[in-house]
Coordinates of C-alpha atoms in Angstrom, one line a residue:
M172 CA 48.9 -12.4 -31.4
I173 CA 47.3 -14.5 -34.0
E174 CA 46.8 -17.3 -31.5
T175 CA 45.0 -14.9 -29.2
I176 CA 42.6 -14.1 -32.0
A177 CA 41.9 -17.8 -32.5
W178 CA 41.0 -18.2 -28.8
L179 CA 38.8 -15.1 -28.9
I180 CA 36.9 -16.8 -31.6
A181 CA 36.9 -20.3 -30.0
L182 CA 35.9 -19.5 -26.4
P183 CA 32.5 -17.7 -26.9
M184 CA 31.6 -20.0 -29.8
S185 CA 32.3 -23.1 -27.8
F186 CA 30.5 -21.8 -24.7
S187 CA 27.3 -21.2 -26.8
L188 CA 27.5 -24.6 -28.5
A189 CA 28.2 -26.4 -25.2
Y190 CA 25.4 -24.7 -23.4
L191 CA 23.0 -25.5 -26.3
G192 CA 24.1 -29.1 -26.1
V193 CA 23.6 -29.3 -22.3
E194 CA 20.2 -27.8 -22.5
T195 CA 19.2 -30.1 -25.3
F196 CA 20.4 -33.3 -23.6
L197 CA 18.8 -32.3 -20.3
G198 CA 15.5 -31.7 -22.1
L199 CA 15.1 -35.1 -23.8
R200 CA 13.0 -36.4 -20.9
P201 CA 9.6 -35.0 -19.8
L202 CA 9.7 -32.9 -16.6
S203 CA 6.9 -34.8 -15.0
A204 CA 5.5 -38.2 -15.5
D205 CA 2.1 -38.3 -17.2
D206 CA -0.8 -39.3 -15.1
N207 CA -4.4 -40.3 -15.6
E208 CA -6.0 -37.5 -13.6
E209 CA -8.1 -35.1 -15.6
P210 CA -7.3 -31.6 -14.3
V211 CA -10.4 -29.6 -13.3
A212 CA -10.3 -26.0 -14.3
P213 CA -10.8 -23.5 -11.4
P214 CA -14.2 -21.8 -11.6
R215 CA -12.9 -18.4 -12.8
V216 CA -10.4 -18.8 -15.7
A217 CA -10.1 -16.2 -18.4
L218 CA -8.5 -16.9 -21.8
L219 CA -7.2 -13.5 -23.1
V220 CA -6.9 -13.4 -26.9
P221 CA -5.2 -10.3 -28.4
A222 CA -6.3 -10.0 -32.1
H223 CA -5.4 -7.7 -34.9
N224 CA -7.3 -8.1 -38.2
E225 CA -8.1 -11.8 -37.5
S226 CA -11.6 -12.0 -39.0
A227 CA -10.6 -15.0 -41.2
G228 CA -9.8 -17.2 -38.3
I229 CA -10.9 -15.8 -35.0
A230 CA -14.3 -17.7 -35.0
N231 CA -12.5 -21.0 -35.4
T232 CA -10.0 -20.0 -32.6
V233 CA -12.9 -19.2 -30.3
H234 CA -14.7 -22.5 -31.1
L235 CA -11.6 -24.5 -30.5
L236 CA -10.8 -22.7 -27.2
S237 CA -14.4 -23.2 -26.0
A238 CA -14.1 -26.9 -26.7
A239 CA -10.7 -27.2 -25.0
A240 CA -11.7 -25.1 -21.9
P241 CA -15.5 -25.1 -21.8
E242 CA -15.7 -23.4 -18.3
A243 CA -13.3 -20.6 -19.2
R244 CA -14.4 -17.1 -20.1
I245 CA -12.9 -16.1 -23.5
L246 CA -12.1 -12.4 -24.0
V247 CA -11.0 -11.3 -27.4
V248 CA -9.3 -7.9 -27.6
A249 CA -9.9 -6.6 -31.1
D250 CA -6.9 -4.2 -31.3
N251 CA -6.8 -1.5 -34.0
C252 CA -8.8 -3.7 -36.4
T253 CA -9.9 -2.5 -39.8
D254 CA -11.9 -5.6 -40.4
D255 CA -14.8 -7.4 -38.6
T256 CA -12.7 -9.3 -36.1
A257 CA -14.9 -8.1 -33.2
E258 CA -18.2 -9.2 -34.8
C259 CA -16.8 -12.6 -35.8
A260 CA -15.6 -13.2 -32.3
R261 CA -18.9 -12.2 -30.8
Q262 CA -20.9 -14.4 -33.1
A263 CA -18.6 -17.3 -32.1
G264 CA -19.5 -16.8 -28.4
A265 CA -16.6 -14.8 -27.1
D266 CA -16.7 -11.6 -25.0
V267 CA -15.1 -8.8 -27.0
A268 CA -13.3 -5.6 -26.1
E269 CA -12.5 -3.2 -28.9
R270 CA -9.5 -0.9 -28.7
I271 CA -8.7 1.9 -31.2
D272 CA -5.4 3.7 -30.5
P273 CA -3.2 3.9 -33.7
D274 CA -0.4 5.7 -31.8
R275 CA 0.1 2.8 -29.4
R276 CA 0.2 -0.3 -31.4
G277 CA 1.4 -3.7 -30.3
K278 CA 0.4 -6.8 -28.4
G279 CA 1.4 -5.4 -25.0
Y280 CA -1.0 -2.6 -25.3
A281 CA -3.8 -5.0 -26.3
L282 CA -3.1 -7.2 -23.2
A283 CA -3.1 -4.2 -20.9
F284 CA -6.5 -3.1 -22.3
G285 CA -7.8 -6.6 -21.9
R286 CA -6.6 -6.7 -18.3
E287 CA -8.6 -3.5 -17.6
Q288 CA -11.8 -5.2 -18.8
L289 CA -11.1 -8.4 -16.7
A290 CA -10.4 -6.3 -13.6
L291 CA -14.2 -5.4 -13.5
A292 CA -14.7 -9.0 -12.4
P293 CA -11.3 -10.5 -11.8
P294 CA -10.8 -14.2 -12.6
D295 CA -8.6 -16.5 -10.5
A296 CA -6.2 -17.1 -13.5
V297 CA -5.5 -15.6 -16.9
I298 CA -4.1 -17.6 -19.8
I299 CA -2.9 -15.6 -22.8
V300 CA -3.5 -17.3 -26.2
D301 CA -2.6 -15.8 -29.5
A302 CA -5.4 -15.4 -32.1
D303 CA -4.0 -18.1 -34.3
C304 CA -3.4 -20.7 -31.6
Q305 CA -5.3 -23.5 -29.9
L306 CA -5.0 -25.2 -26.6
E307 CA -4.9 -28.9 -26.2
S308 CA -7.8 -30.2 -24.1
G309 CA -7.0 -30.1 -20.4
S310 CA -4.1 -27.6 -20.9
A311 CA -6.0 -24.6 -19.6
G312 CA -6.8 -26.5 -16.3
R313 CA -3.2 -27.5 -15.8
L314 CA -1.9 -24.0 -16.4
A315 CA -4.5 -22.3 -14.2
E316 CA -4.2 -24.7 -11.3
R317 CA -0.5 -24.5 -11.2
A318 CA -0.4 -20.7 -11.6
I319 CA -2.9 -20.3 -8.7
A320 CA -1.1 -22.9 -6.5
T321 CA 2.4 -21.5 -6.9
G322 CA 1.8 -17.8 -7.6
R323 CA 4.2 -18.0 -10.5
P324 CA 3.7 -17.8 -14.2
V325 CA 3.3 -21.1 -16.0
Q326 CA 4.3 -21.6 -19.7
A327 CA 2.9 -24.4 -21.9
A328 CA 4.9 -26.0 -24.6
N329 CA 4.4 -24.0 -27.8
L330 CA 4.7 -25.8 -31.1
L331 CA 4.1 -25.3 -34.8
T332 CA 1.9 -27.7 -36.8
S333 CA 1.3 -28.1 -40.5
L334 CA -1.8 -29.3 -42.2
G335 CA -0.6 -32.1 -44.5
P336 CA 3.0 -32.6 -45.6
A337 CA 5.1 -29.6 -44.9
S338 CA 7.6 -28.2 -47.3
P339 CA 11.2 -29.0 -46.3
L340 CA 11.9 -25.5 -45.1
V341 CA 8.7 -25.3 -43.1
A342 CA 9.5 -28.8 -41.6
V343 CA 12.9 -27.6 -40.5
S344 CA 11.3 -24.5 -38.9
N345 CA 8.8 -26.6 -37.1
F346 CA 11.5 -28.8 -35.7
A347 CA 13.6 -25.8 -34.6
M348 CA 10.6 -24.5 -32.7
L349 CA 10.2 -27.9 -31.0
V350 CA 13.8 -27.8 -29.9
K351 CA 13.5 -24.2 -28.6
N352 CA 10.1 -24.3 -27.0
L353 CA 10.0 -27.8 -25.5
V354 CA 13.4 -29.6 -25.4
R355 CA 15.6 -26.6 -24.5
A356 CA 12.9 -25.2 -22.3
R357 CA 13.0 -28.4 -20.2
G358 CA 16.8 -28.3 -20.1
L359 CA 16.7 -24.7 -18.9
V360 CA 14.4 -25.7 -16.0
R361 CA 16.6 -28.7 -15.1
L362 CA 19.6 -26.5 -14.9
G363 CA 18.0 -24.7 -12.0
G364 CA 16.3 -21.7 -13.7
G365 CA 12.9 -20.9 -15.0
A366 CA 11.6 -21.2 -18.5
M367 CA 11.3 -18.4 -21.0
L368 CA 7.9 -16.9 -21.9
F369 CA 6.8 -17.7 -25.4
G370 CA 4.0 -15.1 -25.8
T371 CA 1.1 -17.6 -26.0
G372 CA 0.1 -20.4 -23.7
M373 CA 1.1 -18.3 -20.7
G374 CA -0.8 -18.7 -17.4
F375 CA -0.9 -16.3 -14.5
G376 CA -2.7 -16.1 -11.2
W377 CA -4.6 -12.8 -11.1
P378 CA -2.6 -11.2 -8.3
L379 CA 0.6 -11.5 -10.4
F380 CA -1.1 -10.7 -13.7
A381 CA -2.6 -7.5 -12.2
R382 CA 0.9 -6.0 -11.6
L383 CA 2.7 -7.0 -14.8
P384 CA 4.1 -4.2 -17.0
L385 CA 2.1 -5.0 -20.1
A386 CA 1.5 -1.7 -21.8
T387 CA 4.4 -1.7 -24.2
G388 CA 5.0 -1.8 -28.0
D389 CA 8.1 -3.9 -27.6
A390 CA 8.5 -6.3 -30.5
V391 CA 9.5 -9.1 -28.1
E392 CA 7.3 -8.3 -25.2
D393 CA 7.2 -11.9 -24.0
L394 CA 11.0 -12.2 -23.8
N395 CA 11.4 -9.0 -21.9
L396 CA 8.5 -9.7 -19.6
G397 CA 10.2 -13.0 -18.6
L398 CA 13.4 -11.1 -17.8
W399 CA 11.5 -8.5 -15.8
L400 CA 10.0 -11.3 -13.7
A401 CA 13.4 -12.9 -13.2
R402 CA 14.7 -9.6 -11.9
Q403 CA 11.8 -9.5 -9.4
G404 CA 12.8 -13.0 -8.2
V405 CA 9.9 -14.7 -9.9
R406 CA 10.7 -17.9 -11.8
V407 CA 8.6 -19.0 -14.8
D408 CA 7.4 -22.6 -14.5
L409 CA 7.2 -24.9 -17.5
E410 CA 4.2 -27.2 -17.7
D411 CA 5.3 -29.6 -20.5
R412 CA 2.1 -31.6 -20.3
A413 CA 0.2 -28.5 -21.5
L414 CA 0.3 -27.7 -25.2
V415 CA -0.5 -24.7 -27.3
T416 CA -0.1 -25.0 -31.1
S417 CA -0.4 -22.7 -34.1
G418 CA -0.3 -23.4 -37.8
A419 CA 3.1 -22.9 -39.4
A420 CA 3.1 -19.8 -41.7
P421 CA 4.1 -20.3 -45.3
V422 CA 7.8 -19.7 -45.9
E423 CA 7.3 -16.7 -48.0
S424 CA 5.2 -15.0 -45.3
S425 CA 7.2 -15.8 -42.2
R426 CA 10.4 -13.8 -42.9
A427 CA 9.0 -10.6 -41.3
Q428 CA 7.9 -12.4 -38.2
R429 CA 11.3 -14.2 -37.9
S430 CA 13.0 -10.9 -38.3
R431 CA 11.0 -9.3 -35.6
W432 CA 11.6 -12.1 -33.1
E433 CA 15.2 -12.8 -33.9
H434 CA 16.2 -9.2 -34.2
G435 CA 14.6 -8.5 -30.8
F436 CA 16.3 -11.6 -29.3
L437 CA 19.7 -10.4 -30.6
R438 CA 19.2 -6.9 -29.2
T439 CA 18.2 -8.2 -25.8
A440 CA 21.0 -10.8 -25.8
A441 CA 23.6 -8.1 -26.6
S442 CA 22.5 -5.8 -23.8
E443 CA 21.3 -8.3 -21.2
G444 CA 23.0 -11.7 -21.6
V445 CA 26.4 -11.1 -19.9
P446 CA 25.1 -8.7 -17.2
L447 CA 22.3 -11.2 -16.3
L448 CA 24.8 -14.1 -16.2
L449 CA 27.2 -12.2 -14.0
R450 CA 24.5 -11.0 -11.7
G451 CA 23.2 -14.5 -11.3
I452 CA 26.7 -15.7 -10.4
A453 CA 27.3 -12.8 -8.0
T454 CA 23.9 -13.3 -6.2
A455 CA 24.0 -17.2 -6.4
S456 CA 20.7 -17.1 -8.4
P457 CA 20.4 -20.1 -10.7
N458 CA 17.5 -18.5 -12.5
L459 CA 19.3 -15.3 -13.5
A460 CA 22.5 -17.2 -14.3
T461 CA 20.8 -19.8 -16.6
L462 CA 18.7 -17.2 -18.3
G463 CA 21.8 -15.1 -19.0
A464 CA 23.6 -18.1 -20.4
H465 CA 20.5 -19.0 -22.5
L466 CA 20.6 -15.5 -24.0
L467 CA 24.2 -16.0 -25.1
V468 CA 23.1 -18.9 -27.4
P469 CA 22.2 -17.2 -30.7
P470 CA 19.2 -18.6 -32.7
L471 CA 20.1 -22.0 -34.0
A472 CA 20.6 -21.3 -37.7
L473 CA 22.8 -18.2 -36.8
L474 CA 24.8 -20.2 -34.3
I475 CA 25.6 -22.9 -36.9
L476 CA 26.5 -20.3 -39.5
L477 CA 28.8 -18.4 -37.1
S478 CA 30.3 -21.7 -36.0
L479 CA 31.2 -22.8 -39.5
F480 CA 32.8 -19.4 -40.2
G481 CA 34.6 -19.6 -36.9
L482 CA 36.0 -23.1 -37.6
A483 CA 37.2 -21.9 -41.0
A484 CA 39.0 -19.0 -39.4
M485 CA 40.5 -21.1 -36.7
A486 CA 41.7 -23.7 -39.3
A487 CA 43.4 -20.9 -41.3
I488 CA 45.1 -19.6 -38.1
G489 CA 46.1 -23.2 -37.3
V490 CA 47.8 -23.5 -40.8
V491 CA 49.7 -20.3 -40.3
S492 CA 50.7 -20.6 -36.6
G493 CA 50.6 -24.4 -36.1
H494 CA 48.4 -23.7 -33.0
W495 CA 45.4 -26.1 -33.3
G496 CA 44.0 -25.9 -29.8
P497 CA 41.2 -23.4 -30.6
L498 CA 40.1 -25.5 -33.6
A499 CA 40.0 -28.7 -31.5
L500 CA 37.9 -27.0 -28.8
G501 CA 35.5 -25.5 -31.3
S502 CA 35.1 -28.7 -33.3
A503 CA 34.5 -30.7 -30.1
A504 CA 31.8 -28.2 -29.0
L505 CA 30.1 -28.3 -32.4
G506 CA 30.2 -32.1 -32.4
F507 CA 28.6 -32.1 -28.9
A508 CA 25.8 -29.7 -29.8
G509 CA 25.2 -31.5 -33.1
T510 CA 24.9 -34.9 -31.3
A511 CA 22.4 -33.4 -28.9
L512 CA 20.3 -32.0 -31.7
L513 CA 20.4 -35.3 -33.5
A514 CA 19.3 -37.0 -30.3
A515 CA 16.3 -34.6 -30.1
W516 CA 15.5 -35.2 -33.7
W517 CA 15.6 -39.0 -33.2
R518 CA 13.4 -38.8 -30.2
Y519 CA 10.9 -36.2 -31.2
G520 CA 11.5 -34.9 -34.6
R521 CA 11.3 -37.7 -37.1
D522 CA 7.6 -37.3 -37.8
I523 CA 7.9 -33.5 -38.0
L524 CA 11.2 -33.5 -40.0
P525 CA 11.6 -36.6 -42.2
F526 CA 15.2 -37.5 -43.0
T527 CA 14.9 -36.2 -46.6
S528 CA 13.9 -32.8 -45.2
L529 CA 16.6 -33.0 -42.6
L530 CA 19.1 -32.9 -45.5
R531 CA 17.7 -29.4 -46.4
V532 CA 18.9 -27.8 -43.2
P533 CA 21.8 -26.0 -45.1
L534 CA 19.1 -24.4 -47.4
Y535 CA 17.2 -23.3 -44.3
I536 CA 20.3 -21.6 -42.9
L537 CA 20.9 -19.9 -46.3
W538 CA 17.3 -18.7 -46.3
K539 CA 17.8 -17.0 -43.0
I540 CA 20.9 -15.1 -43.9
P541 CA 18.9 -12.1 -45.1
I542 CA 17.2 -12.0 -41.7
Y543 CA 20.6 -11.7 -40.0
L544 CA 21.9 -9.2 -42.4
G545 CA 18.8 -7.2 -41.8
F546 CA 19.7 -6.9 -38.1
F547 CA 22.3 -4.3 -39.3
T548 CA 20.5 -2.8 -42.2
R549 CA 16.8 -2.8 -41.3
N550 CA 16.4 -3.8 -37.7
Q551 CA 12.8 -4.9 -37.1
K552 CA 11.8 -3.2 -33.8
H553 CA 8.0 -3.1 -34.1
W554 CA 5.2 -5.6 -33.9
N555 CA 4.1 -7.1 -37.2
R556 CA 1.4 -9.5 -38.1
T557 CA 2.3 -12.6 -40.1
R558 CA 0.0 -13.6 -43.0
R559 CA -1.9 -16.8 -42.1
E560 CA -1.9 -19.9 -44.3
G561 CA -4.6 -19.5 -46.9
E562 CA -4.8 -15.7 -46.7
R563 CA -4.1 -13.6 -49.7
S564 CA -1.2 -11.1 -49.8

């Protein structure tokens, strides 16, 4: 009986670690070779920017988007704002749609409202950009051209940046985002599936965008929108030469945002991961199967934490029973995943996460324990805005 318990710990843990390692190794190389061609944006591209109380930074966002995509229309949806976000966006040169509906709060509702405004003169493509993000020059053209050509959604790489030297915990967070939103995203595509949607830097051709189920207050609307598309047989493409970035939030301000996303991911994974994987296998759909398997990999810090507890439990069982197979399997899986992550750090992360900060990873994991405990005690199910760097509490 005690040996069965050890295997029940080892098998799911090893699956998650092995799948993480495979995604990471497969994502170390770019998906497409860089070229010297400058993409030309189609004549009608709209950048849709949902914004809630973003008066401090929205003008800068609009200016940067205008410089990165000068031919695109920029529509800012000032959603339930109590400040002068709308006026600041107008003065910066954006079109603005103001929405007041306190009973229906959330990014999904703002996007649906913005779509209604765009429908009066539909563009060829829509690119969603969060109010604290900026697009790298040429990225809008790449996303729009590919979305129009394929009829599928296209996701840009989405990374965090820091002005000046980042604190060790912020540096670890920035690297974790790079692994999730670039390296593992490439690996997911190479395994035969589509990418996940990241909420910003998402490009859609208008015919697809017009029928998306946007009007929702879901805390992880991007995750569930991607799964909805997968069930419709629509794969999300990854354009890893396109880049959208945002400034890393201060550590003391980011816990609520982390809680929202990670709690939402865990809820979705618990209800959708296994069914999606089994459905993908039953229907021979690599997209569904790989997305289901991806959902069964917990957030990185949580996976490491659970793995360490699992190894300790399997070691204790091994001492009592003399049965060491589960511990050997779990240790091998953890070593494989750890090697893949170190390879990603060596190739992409050394500038983001210096070696001295890499040693602080255990502190980062400890910092996130309250987030995971909160999943059971104060599950974050609603949209929340993260305080931006430089803002007062």
